[in-house]
Amino acid sequence: MGAPLIGVLALQGAFREHQRALEACGASTRLVRLPEDLEGLDGLVIPGGESTTMIALMRRMGLLEPVREAVERGLPTLGTCAGMIVLARRITDGLPDQESLAALDITVRRNGYGRQVDSFETELEVRDLEGGPFPGVFIRAPLVLDPGNAQVLASHQGRPVAVRQGRVMALAFHPELSGDLRLHREFLELVEGARAA
Ligand code: GLN
């Protein structure tokens, strides 16, 4: 098997940084802007940015349903920050009737860390991650009110900030801005597991 091909949703937000991080880990990448860009992917990253805009653009580009189906069929997917919101089943403080992919059984509150701490950096203990704490860069991050059936991989002040359910991983923070590639590698391991299955 050659390098895995990871799609990075590139409608808006921090997609270039994810692309760079994935390539630094040895993956091939493709920017996803159209439904046909999903063809043949081994994994998908939904970046940070602005979740309401991202979802509106996904709908406009005809990507919402194809992405939903691909994730449902088991495409390994990593969502960060806004990407976590896009994947969440329940969203509070979004737009009325904010749509989502509903791929992760979590409840999130948009911008849930409040104004004073709207951006911050903190060290996170991530389950089974070797090499010490992970630098968590939070920017107007979603607050996970309830992880539902998702497995919690890391918490901050008693709230989940990294979760996984099956082949879907979501982080409330921005690993692509931290200069630490360990969580991208972790995701690529999940991708390799799915390819080998
Ligand atoms: N607050 C943004 C949203 O609601 C997420 C911020 C981010 O991705 N850095 O989508």
Short mmCIF file of C-alpha atoms and ligand atoms in Angstrom, two decimals:
data_model
loop_
_atom_site.label_atom_id
_atom_site.label_comp_id
_atom_site.label_asym_id
_atom_site.label_seq_id
_atom_site.Cartn_x
_atom_site.Cartn_y
_atom_site.Cartn_z
CA MET A 1 0.00 0.00 0.00
CA GLY A 2 1.28 3.45 -0.90
CA ALA A 3 0.73 6.63 1.06
CA PRO A 4 -2.90 7.16 2.07
CA LEU A 5 -4.82 9.84 0.19
CA ILE A 6 -6.47 12.27 2.58
CA GLY A 7 -9.02 14.81 1.42
CA VAL A 8 -9.07 18.17 3.16
CA LEU A 9 -12.36 20.03 2.89
CA ALA A 10 -11.25 23.35 1.41
CA LEU A 11 -14.32 25.55 1.21
CA GLN A 12 -13.03 27.93 3.90
CA GLY A 13 -10.98 27.91 7.06
CA ALA A 14 -7.59 26.47 8.04
CA PHE A 15 -7.30 23.80 5.35
CA ARG A 16 -3.76 24.62 4.12
CA GLU A 17 -2.32 24.04 7.59
CA HIS A 18 -3.94 20.60 7.74
CA GLN A 19 -2.65 19.81 4.27
CA ARG A 20 0.88 20.72 5.34
CA ALA A 21 0.66 18.71 8.56
CA LEU A 22 -0.67 15.60 6.76
CA GLU A 23 2.02 15.82 4.09
CA ALA A 24 4.67 16.24 6.77
CA CYS A 25 3.39 12.91 8.14
CA GLY A 26 3.87 11.27 4.72
CA ALA A 27 0.26 11.29 3.50
CA SER A 28 -0.87 12.44 0.06
CA THR A 29 -3.58 15.09 0.13
CA ARG A 30 -6.31 16.46 -2.08
CA LEU A 31 -8.29 19.64 -1.47
CA VAL A 32 -12.00 18.81 -1.56
CA ARG A 33 -14.30 21.39 -3.13
CA LEU A 34 -16.59 19.30 -5.32
CA PRO A 35 -18.40 15.98 -4.82
CA GLU A 36 -16.06 14.23 -7.31
CA ASP A 37 -13.10 15.17 -5.12
CA LEU A 38 -14.32 12.57 -2.63
CA GLU A 39 -13.61 9.73 -5.02
CA GLY A 40 -10.94 7.31 -3.86
CA LEU A 41 -10.12 9.04 -0.59
CA ASP A 42 -8.78 7.03 2.35
CA GLY A 43 -9.69 9.72 4.85
CA LEU A 44 -11.16 13.19 5.20
CA VAL A 45 -10.30 16.22 7.32
CA ILE A 46 -12.87 18.91 8.09
CA PRO A 47 -10.89 21.95 9.27
CA GLY A 48 -11.54 24.81 11.62
CA GLY A 49 -13.12 27.96 10.31
CA GLU A 50 -16.74 29.00 10.68
CA SER A 51 -19.17 26.13 10.94
CA THR A 52 -22.31 27.93 9.72
CA THR A 53 -20.48 29.23 6.64
CA MET A 54 -18.84 25.87 6.03
CA ILE A 55 -22.15 24.04 6.14
CA ALA A 56 -23.81 26.63 3.88
CA LEU A 57 -20.97 26.24 1.37
CA MET A 58 -21.13 22.45 1.57
CA ARG A 59 -24.80 22.64 0.72
CA ARG A 60 -24.18 25.07 -2.12
CA MET A 61 -21.45 22.90 -3.64
CA GLY A 62 -23.60 19.78 -3.38
CA LEU A 63 -21.16 18.31 -0.86
CA LEU A 64 -23.34 17.94 2.23
CA GLU A 65 -25.09 14.70 1.28
CA PRO A 66 -22.09 13.04 -0.42
CA VAL A 67 -19.89 13.79 2.60
CA ARG A 68 -22.59 12.57 4.99
CA GLU A 69 -22.87 9.33 3.02
CA ALA A 70 -19.10 8.82 2.79
CA VAL A 71 -18.69 9.27 6.54
CA GLU A 72 -21.65 6.96 7.19
CA ARG A 73 -20.06 4.33 4.96
CA GLY A 74 -16.99 4.43 7.18
CA LEU A 75 -14.60 6.98 5.65
CA PRO A 76 -12.17 7.86 8.46
CA THR A 77 -12.80 11.51 9.27
CA LEU A 78 -11.10 14.09 11.48
CA GLY A 79 -12.91 17.30 12.39
CA THR A 80 -11.20 20.14 14.20
CA CYS A 81 -12.95 23.06 15.90
CA ALA A 82 -15.59 24.18 13.36
CA GLY A 83 -15.12 20.69 11.85
CA MET A 84 -16.15 19.20 15.19
CA ILE A 85 -19.37 21.25 15.06
CA VAL A 86 -20.02 20.13 11.48
CA LEU A 87 -19.77 16.49 12.64
CA ALA A 88 -21.87 16.88 15.80
CA ARG A 89 -25.34 15.43 16.10
CA ARG A 90 -26.62 18.25 18.33
CA ILE A 91 -25.58 21.93 18.24
CA THR A 92 -26.68 24.62 20.64
CA ASP A 93 -26.18 28.33 19.98
CA GLY A 94 -25.87 27.71 16.28
CA LEU A 95 -28.24 29.14 13.74
CA PRO A 96 -31.84 28.07 14.24
CA ASP A 97 -32.04 24.61 12.64
CA GLN A 98 -28.31 24.57 11.94
CA GLU A 99 -27.65 21.54 9.80
CA SER A 100 -24.78 19.19 10.40
CA LEU A 101 -23.45 15.82 9.30
CA ALA A 102 -24.72 14.29 12.57
CA ALA A 103 -21.91 11.72 12.40
CA LEU A 104 -20.82 11.98 16.03
CA ASP A 105 -23.16 11.47 18.96
CA ILE A 106 -22.05 14.64 20.74
CA THR A 107 -23.74 17.86 21.82
CA VAL A 108 -21.67 21.01 21.30
CA ARG A 109 -22.21 24.64 22.09
CA ARG A 110 -20.75 26.95 19.46
CA ASN A 111 -18.26 29.45 20.91
CA GLY A 112 -18.98 27.76 24.22
CA TYR A 113 -15.80 28.91 26.02
CA GLY A 114 -17.18 32.44 26.24
CA ARG A 115 -15.70 35.80 25.45
CA GLN A 116 -12.97 36.25 28.03
CA VAL A 117 -11.21 33.03 27.08
CA ASP A 118 -12.22 33.07 23.49
CA SER A 119 -8.73 31.97 22.49
CA PHE A 120 -6.21 30.19 24.70
CA GLU A 121 -3.51 27.58 24.72
CA THR A 122 -3.27 24.79 27.24
CA GLU A 123 -1.50 21.47 27.73
CA LEU A 124 -3.74 18.45 27.25
CA GLU A 125 -3.30 14.91 28.44
CA VAL A 126 -4.46 12.78 25.53
CA ARG A 127 -5.30 9.15 26.15
CA ASP A 128 -2.66 6.73 24.86
CA LEU A 129 -0.63 9.53 23.26
CA GLU A 130 3.07 9.08 23.89
CA GLY A 131 5.50 11.93 24.34
CA GLY A 132 3.82 14.05 26.99
CA PRO A 133 1.02 16.61 26.93
CA PHE A 134 -0.31 17.98 23.66
CA PRO A 135 -0.36 21.76 23.06
CA GLY A 136 -4.07 22.57 22.66
CA VAL A 137 -4.69 25.74 20.66
CA PHE A 138 -8.30 26.84 21.19
CA ILE A 139 -9.84 29.57 19.03
CA ARG A 140 -13.52 30.34 19.69
CA ALA A 141 -13.79 26.63 20.28
CA PRO A 142 -16.95 24.60 20.65
CA LEU A 143 -17.72 23.36 24.15
CA VAL A 144 -18.71 19.70 24.30
CA LEU A 145 -21.74 19.62 26.58
CA ASP A 146 -22.30 15.90 26.22
CA PRO A 147 -20.07 13.30 24.55
CA GLY A 148 -23.01 10.90 24.11
CA ASN A 149 -21.67 7.56 22.93
CA ALA A 150 -18.35 8.97 21.77
CA GLN A 151 -15.17 7.94 23.56
CA VAL A 152 -13.45 10.84 25.32
CA LEU A 153 -9.72 11.03 24.48
CA ALA A 154 -8.93 14.27 26.30
CA SER A 155 -10.65 16.74 28.59
CA HIS A 156 -10.02 20.28 29.72
CA GLN A 157 -11.60 21.58 32.93
CA GLY A 158 -13.91 18.60 33.03
CA ARG A 159 -15.17 18.99 29.46
CA PRO A 160 -14.27 16.65 26.61
CA VAL A 161 -12.06 18.31 23.99
CA ALA A 162 -11.07 15.25 21.95
CA VAL A 163 -13.47 12.45 21.11
CA ARG A 164 -13.69 9.44 18.87
CA GLN A 165 -16.57 7.31 17.72
CA GLY A 166 -15.73 4.50 15.33
CA ARG A 167 -13.73 6.03 12.51
CA VAL A 168 -14.66 9.61 13.32
CA MET A 169 -12.35 11.75 15.46
CA ALA A 170 -13.05 15.31 16.54
CA LEU A 171 -10.99 17.89 18.39
CA ALA A 172 -12.25 21.18 19.82
CA PHE A 173 -8.78 22.65 19.25
CA HIS A 174 -6.40 23.17 16.31
CA PRO A 175 -3.62 20.55 16.10
CA GLU A 176 -2.65 21.95 12.67
CA LEU A 177 -1.61 25.23 14.34
CA SER A 178 0.36 23.64 17.16
CA GLY A 179 3.44 22.42 15.29
CA ASP A 180 2.88 19.01 16.92
CA LEU A 181 2.05 16.25 14.43
CA ARG A 182 1.14 13.49 16.89
CA LEU A 183 -2.62 13.76 16.49
CA HIS A 184 -2.38 13.85 12.71
CA ARG A 185 -0.29 10.67 12.96
CA GLU A 186 -2.90 9.17 15.25
CA PHE A 187 -5.57 9.92 12.66
CA LEU A 188 -3.41 8.38 9.93
CA GLU A 189 -3.16 5.23 12.03
CA LEU A 190 -6.94 5.08 12.14
CA VAL A 191 -6.88 5.49 8.33
CA GLU A 192 -4.35 2.64 7.98
CA GLY A 193 -6.52 0.44 10.20
CA ALA A 194 -9.51 1.11 7.96
CA ARG A 195 -7.48 0.39 4.81
CA ALA A 196 -6.29 -2.92 6.25
CA ALA A 197 -9.83 -3.93 7.32
N1 GLN B 1 -16.53 29.50 16.35
C1 GLN B 1 -16.38 28.83 15.11
C2 GLN B 1 -17.69 28.19 14.64
O1 GLN B 1 -18.69 28.35 15.26
C3 GLN B 1 -15.30 27.77 15.19
C4 GLN B 1 -13.96 28.44 15.39
C5 GLN B 1 -12.80 27.71 14.80
O2 GLN B 1 -12.94 26.77 14.01
N2 GLN B 1 -11.63 28.16 15.15
O3 GLN B 1 -17.73 27.53 13.65
#
